[in-house]
Coordinates of C-alpha atoms and ligand atoms in Angstrom, one line a residue:
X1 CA -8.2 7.3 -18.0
X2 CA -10.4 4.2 -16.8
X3 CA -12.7 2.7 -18.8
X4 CA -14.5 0.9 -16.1
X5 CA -17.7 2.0 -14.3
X6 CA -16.4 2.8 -10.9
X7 CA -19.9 2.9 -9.6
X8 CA -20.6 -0.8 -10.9
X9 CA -16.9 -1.8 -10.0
X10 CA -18.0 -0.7 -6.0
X11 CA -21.3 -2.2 -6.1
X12 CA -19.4 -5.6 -7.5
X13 CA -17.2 -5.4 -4.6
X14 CA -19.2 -4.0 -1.8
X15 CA -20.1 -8.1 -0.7
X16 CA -16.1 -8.8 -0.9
X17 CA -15.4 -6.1 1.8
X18 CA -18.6 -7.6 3.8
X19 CA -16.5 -10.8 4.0
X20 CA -13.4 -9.1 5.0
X21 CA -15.4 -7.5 7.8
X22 CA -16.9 -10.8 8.9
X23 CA -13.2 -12.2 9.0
X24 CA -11.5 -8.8 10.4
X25 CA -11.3 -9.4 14.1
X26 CA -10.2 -13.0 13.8
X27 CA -6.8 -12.0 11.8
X28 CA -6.5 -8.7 14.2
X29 CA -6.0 -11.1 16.9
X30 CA -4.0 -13.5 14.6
X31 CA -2.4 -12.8 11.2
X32 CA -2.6 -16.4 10.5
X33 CA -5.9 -16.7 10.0
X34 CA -5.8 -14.5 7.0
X35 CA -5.4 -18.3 5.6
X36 CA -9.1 -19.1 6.5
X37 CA -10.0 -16.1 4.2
X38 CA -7.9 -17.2 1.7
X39 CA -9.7 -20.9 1.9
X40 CA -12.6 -19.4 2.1
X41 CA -12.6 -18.3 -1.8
X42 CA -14.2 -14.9 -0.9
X43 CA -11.8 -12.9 -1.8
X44 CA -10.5 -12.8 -5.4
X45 CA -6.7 -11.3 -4.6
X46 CA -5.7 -12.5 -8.1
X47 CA -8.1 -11.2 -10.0
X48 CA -7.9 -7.7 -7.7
X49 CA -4.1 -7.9 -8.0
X50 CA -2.9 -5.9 -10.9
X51 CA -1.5 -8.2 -12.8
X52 CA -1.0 -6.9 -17.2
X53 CA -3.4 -9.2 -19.6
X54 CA -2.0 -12.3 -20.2
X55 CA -1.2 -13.3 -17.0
X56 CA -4.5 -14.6 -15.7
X57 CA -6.8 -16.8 -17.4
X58 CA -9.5 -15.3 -15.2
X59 CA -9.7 -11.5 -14.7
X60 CA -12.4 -9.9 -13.2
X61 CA -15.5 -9.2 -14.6
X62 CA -18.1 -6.3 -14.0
X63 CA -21.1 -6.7 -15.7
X64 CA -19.2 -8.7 -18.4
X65 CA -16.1 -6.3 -19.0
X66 CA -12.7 -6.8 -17.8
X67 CA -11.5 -5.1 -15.7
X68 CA -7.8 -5.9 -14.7
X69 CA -7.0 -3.0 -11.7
X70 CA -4.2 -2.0 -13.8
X71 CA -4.9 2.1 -13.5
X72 CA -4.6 4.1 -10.3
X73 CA -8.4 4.8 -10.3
X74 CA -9.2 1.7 -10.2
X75 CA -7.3 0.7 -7.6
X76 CA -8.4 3.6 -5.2
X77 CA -11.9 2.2 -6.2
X78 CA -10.3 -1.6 -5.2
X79 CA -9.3 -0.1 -1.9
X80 CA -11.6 1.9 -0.6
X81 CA -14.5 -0.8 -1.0
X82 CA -12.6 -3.3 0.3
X83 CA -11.1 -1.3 3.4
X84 CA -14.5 -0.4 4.4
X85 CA -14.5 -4.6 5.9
X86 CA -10.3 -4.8 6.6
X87 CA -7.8 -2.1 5.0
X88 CA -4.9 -4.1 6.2
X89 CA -5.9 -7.2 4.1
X90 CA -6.0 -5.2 1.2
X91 CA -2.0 -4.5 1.9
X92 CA -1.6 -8.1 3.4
X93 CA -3.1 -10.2 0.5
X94 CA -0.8 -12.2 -1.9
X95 CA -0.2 -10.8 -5.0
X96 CA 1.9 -8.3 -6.9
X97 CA 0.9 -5.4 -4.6
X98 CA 3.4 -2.6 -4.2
X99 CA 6.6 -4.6 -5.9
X100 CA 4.0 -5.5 -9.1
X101 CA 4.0 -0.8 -9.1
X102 CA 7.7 -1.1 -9.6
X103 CA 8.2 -3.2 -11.9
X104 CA 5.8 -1.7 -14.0
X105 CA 8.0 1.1 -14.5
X106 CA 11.3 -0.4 -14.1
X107 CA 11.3 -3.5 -15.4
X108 CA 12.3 -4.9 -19.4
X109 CA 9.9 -7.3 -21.2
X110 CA 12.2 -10.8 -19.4
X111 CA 12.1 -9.2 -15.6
X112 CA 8.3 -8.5 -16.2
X113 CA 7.3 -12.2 -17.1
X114 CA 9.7 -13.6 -14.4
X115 CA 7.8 -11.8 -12.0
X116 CA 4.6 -12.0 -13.0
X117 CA 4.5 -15.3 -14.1
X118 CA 5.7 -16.2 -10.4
X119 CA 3.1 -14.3 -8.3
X120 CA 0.2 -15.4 -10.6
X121 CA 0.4 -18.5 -9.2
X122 CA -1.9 -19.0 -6.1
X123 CA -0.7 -17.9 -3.1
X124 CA 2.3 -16.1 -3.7
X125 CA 3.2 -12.8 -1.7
X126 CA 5.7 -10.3 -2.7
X127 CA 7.7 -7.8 -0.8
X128 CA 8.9 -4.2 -0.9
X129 CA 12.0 -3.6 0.4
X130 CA 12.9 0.3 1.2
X131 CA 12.9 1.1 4.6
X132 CA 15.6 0.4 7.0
X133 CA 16.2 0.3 10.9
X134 CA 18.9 3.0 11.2
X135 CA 17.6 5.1 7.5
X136 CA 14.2 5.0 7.3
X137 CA 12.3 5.4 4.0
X138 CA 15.1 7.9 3.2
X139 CA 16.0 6.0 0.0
X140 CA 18.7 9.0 -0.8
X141 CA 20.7 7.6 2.4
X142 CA 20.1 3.8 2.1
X143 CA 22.5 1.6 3.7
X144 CA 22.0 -1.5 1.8
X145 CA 24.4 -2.0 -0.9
X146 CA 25.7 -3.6 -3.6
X147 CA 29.1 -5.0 -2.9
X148 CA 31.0 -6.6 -5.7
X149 CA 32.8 -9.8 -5.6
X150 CA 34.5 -11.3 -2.5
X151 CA 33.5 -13.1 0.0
X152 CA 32.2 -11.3 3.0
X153 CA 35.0 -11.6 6.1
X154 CA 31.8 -11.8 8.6
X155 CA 29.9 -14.5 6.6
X156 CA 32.2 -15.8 4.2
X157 CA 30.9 -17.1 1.2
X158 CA 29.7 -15.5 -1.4
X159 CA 31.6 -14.4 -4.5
X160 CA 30.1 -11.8 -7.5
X161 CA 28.0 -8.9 -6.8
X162 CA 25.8 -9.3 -3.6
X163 CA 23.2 -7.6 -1.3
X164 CA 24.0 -6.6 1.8
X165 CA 21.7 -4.8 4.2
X166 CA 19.1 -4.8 6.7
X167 CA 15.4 -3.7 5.6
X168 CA 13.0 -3.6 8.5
X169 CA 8.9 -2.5 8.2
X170 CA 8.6 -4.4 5.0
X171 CA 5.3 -6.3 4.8
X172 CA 4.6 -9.5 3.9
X173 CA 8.2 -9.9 3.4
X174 CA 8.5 -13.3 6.3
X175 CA 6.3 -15.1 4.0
X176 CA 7.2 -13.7 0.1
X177 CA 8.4 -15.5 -3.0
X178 CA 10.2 -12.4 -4.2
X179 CA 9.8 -8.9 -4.5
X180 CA 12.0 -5.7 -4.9
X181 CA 15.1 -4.5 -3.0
X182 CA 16.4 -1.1 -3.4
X183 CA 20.4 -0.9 -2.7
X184 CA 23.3 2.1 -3.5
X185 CA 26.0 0.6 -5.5
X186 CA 27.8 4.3 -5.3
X187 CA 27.1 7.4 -3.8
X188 CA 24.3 10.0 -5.1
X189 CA 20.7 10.2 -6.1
X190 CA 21.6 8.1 -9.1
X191 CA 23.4 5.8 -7.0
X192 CA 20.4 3.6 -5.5
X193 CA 19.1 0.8 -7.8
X194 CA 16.3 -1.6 -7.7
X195 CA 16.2 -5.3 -7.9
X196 CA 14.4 -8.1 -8.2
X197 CA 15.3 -11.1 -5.9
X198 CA 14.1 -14.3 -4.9
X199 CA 13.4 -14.8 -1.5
X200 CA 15.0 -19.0 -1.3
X201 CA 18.5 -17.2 -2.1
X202 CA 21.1 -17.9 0.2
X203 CA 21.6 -15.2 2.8
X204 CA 18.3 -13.7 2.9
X205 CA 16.8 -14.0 6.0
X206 CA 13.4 -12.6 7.0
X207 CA 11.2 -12.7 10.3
X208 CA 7.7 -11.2 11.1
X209 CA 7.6 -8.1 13.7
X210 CA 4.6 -8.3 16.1
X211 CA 2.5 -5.2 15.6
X212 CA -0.3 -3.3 17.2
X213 CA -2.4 -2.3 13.8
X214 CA -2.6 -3.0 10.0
X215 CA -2.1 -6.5 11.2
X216 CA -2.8 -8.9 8.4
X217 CA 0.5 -7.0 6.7
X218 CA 2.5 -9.2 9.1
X219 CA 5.4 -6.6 8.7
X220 CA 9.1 -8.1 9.2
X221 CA 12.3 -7.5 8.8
X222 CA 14.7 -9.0 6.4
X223 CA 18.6 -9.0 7.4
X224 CA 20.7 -9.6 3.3
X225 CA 23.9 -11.5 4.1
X226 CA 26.1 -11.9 0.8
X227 CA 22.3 -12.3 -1.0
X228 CA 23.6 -13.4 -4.7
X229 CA 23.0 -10.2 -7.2
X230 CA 22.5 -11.7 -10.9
X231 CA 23.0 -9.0 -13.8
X232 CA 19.4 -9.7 -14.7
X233 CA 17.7 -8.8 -11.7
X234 CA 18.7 -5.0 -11.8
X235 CA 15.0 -3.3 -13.1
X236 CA 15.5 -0.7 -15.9
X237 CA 18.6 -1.5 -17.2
X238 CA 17.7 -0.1 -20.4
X239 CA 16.1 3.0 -19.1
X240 CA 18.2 6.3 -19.0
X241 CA 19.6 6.6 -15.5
X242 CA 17.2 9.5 -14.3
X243 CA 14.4 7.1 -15.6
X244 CA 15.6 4.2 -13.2
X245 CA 16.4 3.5 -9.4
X246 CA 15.3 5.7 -6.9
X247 CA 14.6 8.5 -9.3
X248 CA 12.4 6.3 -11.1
X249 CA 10.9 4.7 -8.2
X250 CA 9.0 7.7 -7.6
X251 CA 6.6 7.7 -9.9
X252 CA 5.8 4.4 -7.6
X253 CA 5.6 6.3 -5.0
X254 CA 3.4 8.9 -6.8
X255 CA 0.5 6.0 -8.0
X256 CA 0.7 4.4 -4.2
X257 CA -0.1 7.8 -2.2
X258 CA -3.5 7.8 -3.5
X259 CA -3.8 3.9 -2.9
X260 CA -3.2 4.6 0.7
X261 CA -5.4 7.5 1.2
X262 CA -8.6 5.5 -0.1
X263 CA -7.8 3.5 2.4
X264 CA -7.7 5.5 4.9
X265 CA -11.3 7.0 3.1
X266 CA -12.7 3.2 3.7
X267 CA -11.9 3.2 7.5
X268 CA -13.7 6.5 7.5
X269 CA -16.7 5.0 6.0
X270 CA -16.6 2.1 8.0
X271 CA -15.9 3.9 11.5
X272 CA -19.4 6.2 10.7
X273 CA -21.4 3.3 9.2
X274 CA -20.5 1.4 12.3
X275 CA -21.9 3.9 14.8
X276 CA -24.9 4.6 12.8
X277 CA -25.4 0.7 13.3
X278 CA -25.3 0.4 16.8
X279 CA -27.0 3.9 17.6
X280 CA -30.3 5.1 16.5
X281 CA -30.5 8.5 17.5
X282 CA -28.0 12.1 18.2
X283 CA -28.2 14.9 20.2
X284 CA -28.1 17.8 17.6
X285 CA -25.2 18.6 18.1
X286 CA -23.7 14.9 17.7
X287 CA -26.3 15.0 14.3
X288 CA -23.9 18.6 13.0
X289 CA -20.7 16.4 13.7
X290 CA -22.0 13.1 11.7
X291 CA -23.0 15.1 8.7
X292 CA -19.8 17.2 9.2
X293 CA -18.0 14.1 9.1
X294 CA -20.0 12.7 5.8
X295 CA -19.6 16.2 4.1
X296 CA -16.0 15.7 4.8
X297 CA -15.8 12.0 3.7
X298 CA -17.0 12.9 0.3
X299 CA -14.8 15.7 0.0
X300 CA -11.9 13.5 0.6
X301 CA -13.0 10.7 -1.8
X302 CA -13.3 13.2 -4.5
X303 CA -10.0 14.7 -4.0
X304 CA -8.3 10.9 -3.8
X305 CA -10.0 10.3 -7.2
X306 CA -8.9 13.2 -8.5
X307 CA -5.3 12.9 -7.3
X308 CA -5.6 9.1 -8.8
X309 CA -6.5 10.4 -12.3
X310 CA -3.6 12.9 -12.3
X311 CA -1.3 9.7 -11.2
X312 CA -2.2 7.9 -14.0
X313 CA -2.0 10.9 -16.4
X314 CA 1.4 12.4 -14.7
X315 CA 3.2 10.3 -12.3
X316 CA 6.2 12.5 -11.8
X317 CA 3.9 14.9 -9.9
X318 CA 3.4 13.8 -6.6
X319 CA 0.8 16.9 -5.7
X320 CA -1.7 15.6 -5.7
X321 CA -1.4 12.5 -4.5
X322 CA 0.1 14.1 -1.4
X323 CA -2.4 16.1 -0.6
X324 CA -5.4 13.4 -1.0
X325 CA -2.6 11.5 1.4
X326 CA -2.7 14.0 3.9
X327 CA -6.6 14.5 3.5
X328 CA -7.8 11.6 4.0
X329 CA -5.4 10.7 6.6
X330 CA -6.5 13.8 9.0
X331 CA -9.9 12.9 8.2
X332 CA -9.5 8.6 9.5
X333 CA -7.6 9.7 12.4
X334 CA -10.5 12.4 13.6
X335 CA -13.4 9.9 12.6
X336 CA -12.2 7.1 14.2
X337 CA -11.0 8.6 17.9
X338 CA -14.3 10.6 17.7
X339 CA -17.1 8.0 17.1
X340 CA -15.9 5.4 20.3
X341 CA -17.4 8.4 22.7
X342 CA -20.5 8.2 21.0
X343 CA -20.9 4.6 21.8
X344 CA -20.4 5.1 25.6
X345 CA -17.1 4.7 27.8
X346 CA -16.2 1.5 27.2
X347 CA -16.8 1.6 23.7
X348 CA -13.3 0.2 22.3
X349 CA -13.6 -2.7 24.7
X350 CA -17.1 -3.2 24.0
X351 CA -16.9 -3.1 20.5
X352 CA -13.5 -4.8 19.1
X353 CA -14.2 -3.8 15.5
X354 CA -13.5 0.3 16.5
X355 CA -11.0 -0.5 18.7
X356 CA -9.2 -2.4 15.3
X357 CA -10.1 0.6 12.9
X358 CA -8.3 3.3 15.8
X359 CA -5.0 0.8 15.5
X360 CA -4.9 0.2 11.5
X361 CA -4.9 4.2 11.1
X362 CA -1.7 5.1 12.6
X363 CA -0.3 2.1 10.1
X364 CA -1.7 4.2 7.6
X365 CA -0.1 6.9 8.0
X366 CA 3.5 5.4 8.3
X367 CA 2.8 3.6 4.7
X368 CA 4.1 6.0 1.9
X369 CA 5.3 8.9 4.6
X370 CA 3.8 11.0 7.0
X371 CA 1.3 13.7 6.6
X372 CA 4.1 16.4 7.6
X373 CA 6.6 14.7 4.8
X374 CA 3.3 14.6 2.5
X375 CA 2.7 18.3 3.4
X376 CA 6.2 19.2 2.4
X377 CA 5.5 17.7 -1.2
X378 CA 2.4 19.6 -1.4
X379 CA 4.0 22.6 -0.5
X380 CA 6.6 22.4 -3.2
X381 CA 4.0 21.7 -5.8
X382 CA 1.7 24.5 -4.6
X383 CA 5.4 26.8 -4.6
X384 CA 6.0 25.2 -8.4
X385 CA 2.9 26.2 -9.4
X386 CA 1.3 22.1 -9.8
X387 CA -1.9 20.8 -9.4
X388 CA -4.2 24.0 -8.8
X389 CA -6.6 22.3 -7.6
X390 CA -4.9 21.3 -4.4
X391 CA -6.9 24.4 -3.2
X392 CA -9.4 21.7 -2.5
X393 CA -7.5 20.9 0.5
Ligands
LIG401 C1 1.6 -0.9 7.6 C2 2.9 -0.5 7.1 C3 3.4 -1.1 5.9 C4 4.7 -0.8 5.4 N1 5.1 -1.4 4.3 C5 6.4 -1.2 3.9 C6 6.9 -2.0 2.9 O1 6.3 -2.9 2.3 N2 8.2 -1.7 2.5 C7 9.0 -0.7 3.1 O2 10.1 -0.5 2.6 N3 8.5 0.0 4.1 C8 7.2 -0.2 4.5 N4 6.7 0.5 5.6 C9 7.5 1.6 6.2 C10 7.0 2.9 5.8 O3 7.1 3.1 4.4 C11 7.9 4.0 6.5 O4 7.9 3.8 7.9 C12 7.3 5.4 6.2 O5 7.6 5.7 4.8 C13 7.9 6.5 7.1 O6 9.2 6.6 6.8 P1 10.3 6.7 8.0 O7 10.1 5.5 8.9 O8 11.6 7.0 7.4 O9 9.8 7.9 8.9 P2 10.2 9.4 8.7 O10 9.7 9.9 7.3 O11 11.6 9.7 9.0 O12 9.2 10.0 9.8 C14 9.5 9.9 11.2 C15 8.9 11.1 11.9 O13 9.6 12.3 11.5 C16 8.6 13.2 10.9 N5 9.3 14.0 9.8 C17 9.9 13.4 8.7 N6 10.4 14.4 7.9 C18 10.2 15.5 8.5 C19 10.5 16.9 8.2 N7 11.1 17.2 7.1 N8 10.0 17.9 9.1 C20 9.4 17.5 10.2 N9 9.1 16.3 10.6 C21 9.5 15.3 9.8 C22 7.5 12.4 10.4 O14 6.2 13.1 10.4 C23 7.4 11.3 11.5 O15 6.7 11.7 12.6 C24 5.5 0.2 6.1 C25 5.0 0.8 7.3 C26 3.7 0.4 7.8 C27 3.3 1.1 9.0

């Protein structure tokens, strides 16, 4: 449970996502000039990264406490206010971002300081690397694996463990320091381990995609020839075998769903903010839809806090984090193709910024699974009698 006013944490951060607004469209149209941002010293990404006390000299204050993002709430809080200028800089920042979730859970007291101590210096991105081009985010049947020993007859090379593997959809991976890598060394759901690796290694070899939303993620690919494995870079070696790998990484999964859905919750606000802007007055009927729209928006922020505080209380139950997924997610997608007609025709030519905000949602919806795979997860809570109150859905 947070500690933190969330209300004075969102009015702290409400003139950070202004500046991400005033910066948006310039990185839509190029991803490099998220390093103008960065120069700009608007944004505090460290001090809004996650990092455990002790790793910053400098965490953030709100109205004199600290308040170091560490919780689930607090970073649905984090997101939300700051998606409402540019949701895919909240993904595409430097900083420990999904990887810093991981190892969290996974990682001993040595792998914890080796990473954090890394990506607390400035500008250091990390990656996340799950999905692949033939597999998915189906991390039961990754292809990546740990080989041992031998040199690879395609790349020669190598000897010891290594990584080899093809991860594609990864963001921030083109430009990363290091991050996480999750490989089978054997078959089965215990099978698929996690680790740690540096990104100057030889054999790893990453390149940016060119995408159409969520742009400042600068998603890539990363092809792992004969990547050397060190013993130490395996997270939660000395948790039970349930407790780590894939198993483990779920109650990651678990604490990001609700990340992801207050994103999508800050697009929402931003979408019907914007058109209130730029329009002074509604039919009736288009009035009934706008409050509709609010009434729902509400809803949907309650229900993402609410799934946030059972993450941080239970992260082995994915309920409700699912459903404030799925939520949230049908709610950006209606708001944002619904409020372009209301500013005429042309309206997503005319007005870039809308245009944006109906491209970053359908990123959203990839990140963390689908609504129909978040459905599913729902459905089995609901069936396993979890989370009751995902009758708020
Ligand atoms: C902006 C962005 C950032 C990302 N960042 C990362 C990252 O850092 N690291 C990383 O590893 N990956 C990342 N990804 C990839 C993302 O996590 C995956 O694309 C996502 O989890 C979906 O998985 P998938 O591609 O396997 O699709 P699937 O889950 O296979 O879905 C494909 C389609 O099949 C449907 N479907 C799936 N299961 C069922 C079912 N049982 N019944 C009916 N229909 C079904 C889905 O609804 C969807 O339409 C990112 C993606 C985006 C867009």
């Amino acid at each position: 449970m947070s500690t933190v006013d969330l209300d004075a944490l969102r009015d702290h951060l409400r003139p950070v996502g202004a500046a991400l607004r005033a910066h948006a469209l310039a990185i839509d149209a190029d991803p490099g000039a998220l390093h103008t941002l960065l120069d700009s010293g608007v944004l505090p990404y460290r001090e809004l990264g996650g990092f455990p006390p002790g790793y910053l000299d400098d965490p953030l204050r709100v109205r004199g406490v600290p308040v170091h993002v560490r919780t689930c709430v607090e970073r649905v809080v984090v997101a939300e206010t700051l998606a409402w200028g540019d949701a895919s800089v909240v993904v595409g920042a430097p900083g420990p971002s999904m990887s810093g979730v991981v190892v969290d859970d996974l990682a001993d007291d040595e792998q914890r300081d080796r990473f954090y101590e890394r990506v607390a210096q400035p500008r250091t991105w990390t990656f996340f690397g799950l999905t692949e081009p033939d597999r998915g985010s189906d991390a039961a049947a990754l292809e990546t694996a740990v080989a041992d020993g031998g040199p690879d007859p395609a790349d020669g090379g190598a000897v010891g463990p290594v990584l080899r593997g093809h991860k594609k959809y990864v963001g921030n991976v083109a430009r990363a320091s290091l991050g996480v890598v999750f490989a089978r060394h054997r078959p089965g759901p215990l099978g698929v381990g996690v680790h740690l690796v540096d990104t100057d290694r030889p054999g790893f070899d990453a390149a940016p995609l060119s995408t159409t939303g969520m742009r400042a993620v600068q998603l890539g690919e990363v092809r792992l020839r004969n990547v050397p494995l060190l013993p130490h870079d395996t997270l939660g070696r000395h948790l039970s075998p349930s407790r780590r790998g894939l198993l483990g990484a779920v109650r990651t999964f678990n604490r990001l769903r609700p990340v992801v859905a207050s994103l999508a919750v800050g697009v929402t606000r931003a979408a019907l903010d914007y058109v209130r802007a730029e329009r002074s007055s509604f039919t009736a009927d288009e009035r009934w839809r706008l409050a509709t729209f609010e009434d729902r928006l509400h809803a949907a922020r309650a229900l993402v806090l609410q799934a946030a505080r059972a993450a941080d209380a239970d992260p082995a139950d994915g309920t409700l984090p699912a459903a404030a997924k799925a939520t949230a997610l049908d709610l950006a997608e209606e708001v944002t193709h619904a409020v372009p007609p209301l500013l005429g025709p042309g309206a997503r030519w005319e007005h870039p910024y809308l245009d944006k905000l109906v491209r970053d949602v359908p990123g959203l919806e990839m990140m963390e699974g689908t609504r129909t795979v978040q459905r599913l997860t729902l459905a089995q809570g609901w069936l396993q009698g979890r989370a009751r109150h995902a009758e708020l859905v």
